[in-house]
Amino acid sequence: MKLRKLGVFAAGAAVAFSACSNTPAATGGASKGTVYFAIELPQQGSEKAASDPIINGIKLAVKQAGGKAGGYTIEIPQSVIKDDALNGAHDAQTGANNMSQIVAEEKVIGVIGPLNSSVAKAQIPISNEGGLSQCSPANTNPDLTKGAPAAQLRKKANNYIRVVTTDDVQGPAASQYIYDTLKKTSVYIIDDTETFGKGVADAFEKDFKARGGTVTKRDGAPKTTQDYVTIMTAAASGNPQAIYFGGVTATGGARILLAAAQAGLGKVPYVGPDGINDGSATTKDSFLNLAGDKAANSYSTLAGIGTFDGKAKFDADYLAEYKTAATGYAAQGYACAQVFLDALGRAGATNPADLKALREAMRVAVTDTSRTYTTIQGKITFNADGDTSQKIVSIYSFDATAKDWKFETQVDYASK
Amino acid sequence: MTTVAVARRSPLNRAARIVAFAVIAIVLYDIVLFVALQQSWLTGSKALTGDHAFGVAIQQTINALSIGAIYALIALGYTMVYGIIELINFAHGDVFMVGAFLSILVTAGIFGQIPGADITNIPFLILVLTVALLLVMPATGLLNLTIERIFYRPFRGGSRLAPLITAVGVSFILQNVALVVVGSGDRAAPQVFPLNWQIPIGDAKISVLSIFIFVLAVGLMLALNTFVNRTRLGRAMRATAQDQQAASLMGVDLNQTIALTFLLGGALAGAAGVVWGLRFGFVRQDLGFNAGLKAFTSAVLGGIGNINGAALGGFFIGFTENLASALGYSRWSEFLVFLILTFVLIFRPTGILGQQLGDRA
C-alpha cells in the first residue's frame, strides 16, 4: 500500500537503481550499503511542538520511498537525530556541537534542519567545511543565503538549501495582510532580539511603512525578560491597531500576548511569523496552548505553501501514520527528504567509490541549480544561493471552535 | 542596648520617615516618566500629550511597584540567609520557581481553574488566593529548610566555599527535577483576576491585581520586620547574625534559628511564586535563574544582609527595569540594571543601606 506511493521522485531513484544493477560491481541488485539522513532540530520545550511534525514529515517521506534511493538503504537512527534545545530552548552553541558530531559520522550523507536561523548561522560553516548537504525546512533569515553575510558562512562550495522562503517575503506578507485585509494602519512591533525574530520584524517594519502605515513603536525583548506587562503598557500608550511579534513561542510569543491582554490590548489583532504557528491548542507548549482564549485575535504566517495539490492525500497519510494532524512545517520536512532522496538517486548513479565520495556527489546533486525537484509542495528549483524558487507565504488565523490555526490565504511573491 | 532603646522610642517616627521617603521617590519617578514620555526624541515614537502621558506614567509606576515587590520578596530570602550564615544561597531563585509551579498545582489542580478563565466571584477569589498562599508558602519554606538541613548544615563551621558550590549544585538539582516533572517549555498559569477589574485614575487604569501584589508584598515585609525586631526568635536571629559563638553561649539554639531563617526566606519566595503566576500567566523551569539573579542583585544593591536594604533594592531594580521598558528600551533594561549596580558598588561597596543584619534590621 505504502510502496505504491513512491511518487514521481521514485522514478529517478528507480532509474538509478537499475543503472547500478547493470554495473559489474553491484551484486544482483542488492543494496550498496546503508546511509543516514541526520536530523537537527530543537526537541524540548516550546519548540518540540514545531519540530515534531517536521521529523514525522521526513520519516514519512523516507518510508513512502521504501527507505531506498540510488541503490542505498536509508536509515534515520536515533543517534543522528540531534536536539539543540537541551535546556528548553534552541541554543546555537549546542547546535554547532551537534553539527560537528553529525559531520563526523561518515554514514551521514545529508542533514535536515535546523529550525532556527540563529542555530543555522552557527551550523552552516561546519556542515560547509564537512561538505555535507544540509536542507532546512524552516530557516527564513535572508542573511543565511544572500549577500556578504552568507558568503562569510560558506567558504567552500554551497551545501545549504532551504525549502521555505525568506523573511524578506514573510515579513511583507504579514504586513500586506494587516494593511490590506485587516485594514489596520498603525502597528506596534516587538521582536525577541534574535537573528530570526529581529530579521522578520525588520522586514515587516520596512514593508508596513512603505505601504503608508504607521509604526507606533518598535521594541525588543530578549527571551529572559521578566516583566512583559511594563513593555506592553508602553505599547498600549501608542494606541496601535495591531501588534506584530517577531520571534517564536519559546522566546516569548505567548507571554507577550498575555501581557498585552493585561495592558488592555486584548482585542487588538496579534500577528506573528511561523515561529508561533506551532500546532493546535492541544499541542503541549504550543502558542495556542499557552495563549488559551486570549488567542482570539491571533494570526500567523508560514513561509511556505499552505495549500497544494496532494495536500489532502498528504494529510490523510500523515494522520494514518501518526494519529495526529499534520501541522506547521510537516510538509516542508517531507519536501526536504524528497529533495535528498532525489539527489541521492542521482548521486548513487555516479557510483562513488566510498562514503566520502558519495557525500560529495550528494552535495553536487542537491545543489544542482538546473534540477527541477518534484516535491509535495510542487515543482521547485534552488538558485546558486540555495534559496527555493517557490516564494509563497501562507496566512493563518485562530479558529476558536477548532482551537487551531485555520488557513486563510496564501500570497505568491515569485513574480514580485 | 542603647541603639535598641532608641529604635524602640520612635518606631512611629521611623515608619513615617520610610513612608515619606517612599512617597517622595514614587512621585519623583512619576514626574520623570511624565516628562520623558512627552519627548519623542527620547522614546523614539510619537510624543504623548500631557493627560495621556500622566496616565501612562501612573500605570507604569504601578507596574514597577508590582515587579519590584516580586524581586523584593525573593531578595529578602537571599539577604536573610547571607546575613545569618554568610552564604549566598544560589538555590533560592529556584525555590521561587518551585513556588510558582506549586501555585499552579493549587489553582488549577485543587480549584480546577483553567488558564484564561477569570474568577469574578469575590469571596471565591479570596478563598483561592488564601488557600494558594497558605499551602505554597509553608511548602516552599519547608523545601528551603530541608535544603539547609541536607546540603548546608554539614558544612557549617568549615570552608565557606564548599556550601557555596553546593548551593549552585542544589540550584541545578531543583531545575532538573522541575525539568523532569513538568518539562522544559512555558506552562500556562491561571491568572484568576479578571482583567477588567481596573480603577480609573484620570487616563490611567490601575488593575486590582497590581494593587493586590503590592499590598501583599508590603504586608509580608512589615510582618517580617516586626518578627525580626519585636520577637524573641527575631532577637535570636539578630544575635546569631552578629556573633554566632556569643549567641550560642547566651543560650540561642543555632540550628533552630538558622532553620527558621531558611523557613521564612523560603515562604517569602513561595509568596513571590504565587503572585508571579497571577501577574504573568506563565511559569518555566529555568525561571528561577533570571528572577534569582535580579533578586540577588537587589540584595547586593541594598546592602546584602540588610532586610530593609533587600526590599529597597528590589524596588530599585523594579523601577530601573521599568524606566527602560517604559521608554521603549526594553532590550537595554538588563544592561541598565547592571550598569547602575556597578556604579553604586563603586561608590558604596556595601550597598545603599550598608550590610549587617544585626545592626540594622
mmCIF file with all atom_site columns, N, CA, C and O in Angstrom, chain A residues 174-191:
data_model
loop_
_atom_site.group_PDB
_atom_site.id
_atom_site.type_symbol
_atom_site.label_atom_id
_atom_site.label_alt_id
_atom_site.label_comp_id
_atom_site.label_asym_id
_atom_site.label_entity_id
_atom_site.label_seq_id
_atom_site.pdbx_PDB_ins_code
_atom_site.Cartn_x
_atom_site.Cartn_y
_atom_site.Cartn_z
_atom_site.occupancy
_atom_site.B_iso_or_equiv
_atom_site.pdbx_formal_charge
_atom_site.auth_seq_id
_atom_site.auth_comp_id
_atom_site.auth_asym_id
_atom_site.auth_atom_id
_atom_site.pdbx_PDB_model_num
ATOM 1  N N  . ALA A 1 174 ? 2.900  39.425 5.990  1.00 0.00 ? 174 ALA A N  1
ATOM 2  C CA . ALA A 1 174 ? 2.112  39.769 7.171  1.00 0.00 ? 174 ALA A CA 1
ATOM 3  C C  . ALA A 1 174 ? 1.692  41.226 7.117  1.00 0.00 ? 174 ALA A C  1
ATOM 4  O O  . ALA A 1 174 ? 0.558  41.586 7.434  1.00 0.00 ? 174 ALA A O  1
ATOM 5  N N  . SER A 1 175 ? 2.627  42.070 6.688  1.00 0.00 ? 175 SER A N  1
ATOM 6  C CA . SER A 1 175 ? 2.347  43.491 6.575  1.00 0.00 ? 175 SER A CA 1
ATOM 7  C C  . SER A 1 175 ? 1.207  43.755 5.590  1.00 0.00 ? 175 SER A C  1
ATOM 8  O O  . SER A 1 175 ? 0.279  44.509 5.861  1.00 0.00 ? 175 SER A O  1
ATOM 9  N N  . GLN A 1 176 ? 1.299  43.083 4.434  1.00 0.00 ? 176 GLN A N  1
ATOM 10 C CA . GLN A 1 176 ? 0.259  43.252 3.420  1.00 0.00 ? 176 GLN A CA 1
ATOM 11 C C  . GLN A 1 176 ? -1.101 42.813 3.958  1.00 0.00 ? 176 GLN A C  1
ATOM 12 O O  . GLN A 1 176 ? -2.111 43.467 3.748  1.00 0.00 ? 176 GLN A O  1
ATOM 13 N N  . TYR A 1 177 ? -1.098 41.693 4.704  1.00 0.00 ? 177 TYR A N  1
ATOM 14 C CA . TYR A 1 177 ? -2.353 41.171 5.236  1.00 0.00 ? 177 TYR A CA 1
ATOM 15 C C  . TYR A 1 177 ? -2.954 42.140 6.248  1.00 0.00 ? 177 TYR A C  1
ATOM 16 O O  . TYR A 1 177 ? -4.151 42.425 6.236  1.00 0.00 ? 177 TYR A O  1
ATOM 17 N N  . ILE A 1 178 ? -2.114 42.667 7.143  1.00 0.00 ? 178 ILE A N  1
ATOM 18 C CA . ILE A 1 178 ? -2.622 43.597 8.161  1.00 0.00 ? 178 ILE A CA 1
ATOM 19 C C  . ILE A 1 178 ? -3.156 44.863 7.507  1.00 0.00 ? 178 ILE A C  1
ATOM 20 O O  . ILE A 1 178 ? -4.227 45.351 7.845  1.00 0.00 ? 178 ILE A O  1
ATOM 21 N N  . TYR A 1 179 ? -2.404 45.369 6.534  1.00 0.00 ? 179 TYR A N  1
ATOM 22 C CA . TYR A 1 179 ? -2.760 46.658 5.930  1.00 0.00 ? 179 TYR A CA 1
ATOM 23 C C  . TYR A 1 179 ? -3.948 46.534 4.972  1.00 0.00 ? 179 TYR A C  1
ATOM 24 O O  . TYR A 1 179 ? -4.899 47.287 5.058  1.00 0.00 ? 179 TYR A O  1
ATOM 25 N N  . ASP A 1 180 ? -3.882 45.531 4.087  1.00 0.00 ? 180 ASP A N  1
ATOM 26 C CA . ASP A 1 180 ? -4.911 45.433 3.045  1.00 0.00 ? 180 ASP A CA 1
ATOM 27 C C  . ASP A 1 180 ? -6.146 44.650 3.480  1.00 0.00 ? 180 ASP A C  1
ATOM 28 O O  . ASP A 1 180 ? -7.259 45.031 3.155  1.00 0.00 ? 180 ASP A O  1
ATOM 29 N N  . THR A 1 181 ? -5.941 43.547 4.201  1.00 0.00 ? 181 THR A N  1
ATOM 30 C CA . THR A 1 181 ? -7.087 42.693 4.519  1.00 0.00 ? 181 THR A CA 1
ATOM 31 C C  . THR A 1 181 ? -7.711 43.066 5.860  1.00 0.00 ? 181 THR A C  1
ATOM 32 O O  . THR A 1 181 ? -8.922 43.215 5.966  1.00 0.00 ? 181 THR A O  1
ATOM 33 N N  . LEU A 1 182 ? -6.886 43.229 6.878  1.00 0.00 ? 182 LEU A N  1
ATOM 34 C CA . LEU A 1 182 ? -7.438 43.604 8.183  1.00 0.00 ? 182 LEU A CA 1
ATOM 35 C C  . LEU A 1 182 ? -7.703 45.103 8.259  1.00 0.00 ? 182 LEU A C  1
ATOM 36 O O  . LEU A 1 182 ? -8.366 45.570 9.179  1.00 0.00 ? 182 LEU A O  1
ATOM 37 N N  . LYS A 1 183 ? -7.172 45.851 7.313  1.00 0.00 ? 183 LYS A N  1
ATOM 38 C CA . LYS A 1 183 ? -7.370 47.311 7.225  1.00 0.00 ? 183 LYS A CA 1
ATOM 39 C C  . LYS A 1 183 ? -6.895 48.023 8.487  1.00 0.00 ? 183 LYS A C  1
ATOM 40 O O  . LYS A 1 183 ? -7.577 48.888 9.029  1.00 0.00 ? 183 LYS A O  1
ATOM 41 N N  . LYS A 1 184 ? -5.744 47.640 8.980  1.00 0.00 ? 184 LYS A N  1
ATOM 42 C CA . LYS A 1 184 ? -5.159 48.322 10.139 1.00 0.00 ? 184 LYS A CA 1
ATOM 43 C C  . LYS A 1 184 ? -3.986 49.164 9.646  1.00 0.00 ? 184 LYS A C  1
ATOM 44 O O  . LYS A 1 184 ? -3.121 48.665 8.922  1.00 0.00 ? 184 LYS A O  1
ATOM 45 N N  . THR A 1 185 ? -3.956 50.412 10.049 1.00 0.00 ? 185 THR A N  1
ATOM 46 C CA . THR A 1 185 ? -2.934 51.308 9.504  1.00 0.00 ? 185 THR A CA 1
ATOM 47 C C  . THR A 1 185 ? -1.839 51.664 10.506 1.00 0.00 ? 185 THR A C  1
ATOM 48 O O  . THR A 1 185 ? -0.867 52.311 10.154 1.00 0.00 ? 185 THR A O  1
ATOM 49 N N  . SER A 1 186 ? -2.023 51.283 11.779 1.00 0.00 ? 186 SER A N  1
ATOM 50 C CA . SER A 1 186 ? -0.937 51.538 12.715 1.00 0.00 ? 186 SER A CA 1
ATOM 51 C C  . SER A 1 186 ? -0.633 50.254 13.475 1.00 0.00 ? 186 SER A C  1
ATOM 52 O O  . SER A 1 186 ? -1.527 49.474 13.784 1.00 0.00 ? 186 SER A O  1
ATOM 53 N N  . VAL A 1 187 ? 0.646  50.039 13.750 1.00 0.00 ? 187 VAL A N  1
ATOM 54 C CA . VAL A 1 187 ? 1.044  48.767 14.333 1.00 0.00 ? 187 VAL A CA 1
ATOM 55 C C  . VAL A 1 187 ? 2.186  48.975 15.326 1.00 0.00 ? 187 VAL A C  1
ATOM 56 O O  . VAL A 1 187 ? 3.011  49.880 15.171 1.00 0.00 ? 187 VAL A O  1
ATOM 57 N N  . TYR A 1 188 ? 2.175  48.165 16.374 1.00 0.00 ? 188 TYR A N  1
ATOM 58 C CA . TYR A 1 188 ? 3.278  48.133 17.326 1.00 0.00 ? 188 TYR A CA 1
ATOM 59 C C  . TYR A 1 188 ? 4.105  46.892 17.008 1.00 0.00 ? 188 TYR A C  1
ATOM 60 O O  . TYR A 1 188 ? 3.549  45.814 16.806 1.00 0.00 ? 188 TYR A O  1
ATOM 61 N N  . ILE A 1 189 ? 5.429  47.042 16.939 1.00 0.00 ? 189 ILE A N  1
ATOM 62 C CA . ILE A 1 189 ? 6.286  45.909 16.568 1.00 0.00 ? 189 ILE A CA 1
ATOM 63 C C  . ILE A 1 189 ? 7.234  45.572 17.713 1.00 0.00 ? 189 ILE A C  1
ATOM 64 O O  . ILE A 1 189 ? 7.892  46.462 18.257 1.00 0.00 ? 189 ILE A O  1
ATOM 65 N N  . ILE A 1 190 ? 7.285  44.298 18.073 1.00 0.00 ? 190 ILE A N  1
ATOM 66 C CA . ILE A 1 190 ? 8.244  43.857 19.093 1.00 0.00 ? 190 ILE A CA 1
ATOM 67 C C  . ILE A 1 190 ? 8.914  42.585 18.596 1.00 0.00 ? 190 ILE A C  1
ATOM 68 O O  . ILE A 1 190 ? 8.273  41.743 17.959 1.00 0.00 ? 190 ILE A O  1
ATOM 69 N N  . ASP A 1 191 ? 10.231 42.464 18.829 1.00 0.00 ? 191 ASP A N  1
ATOM 70 C CA . ASP A 1 191 ? 10.927 41.241 18.433 1.00 0.00 ? 191 ASP A CA 1
ATOM 71 C C  . ASP A 1 191 ? 11.669 40.663 19.632 1.00 0.00 ? 191 ASP A C  1
ATOM 72 O O  . ASP A 1 191 ? 11.737 41.281 20.688 1.00 0.00 ? 191 ASP A O  1
#
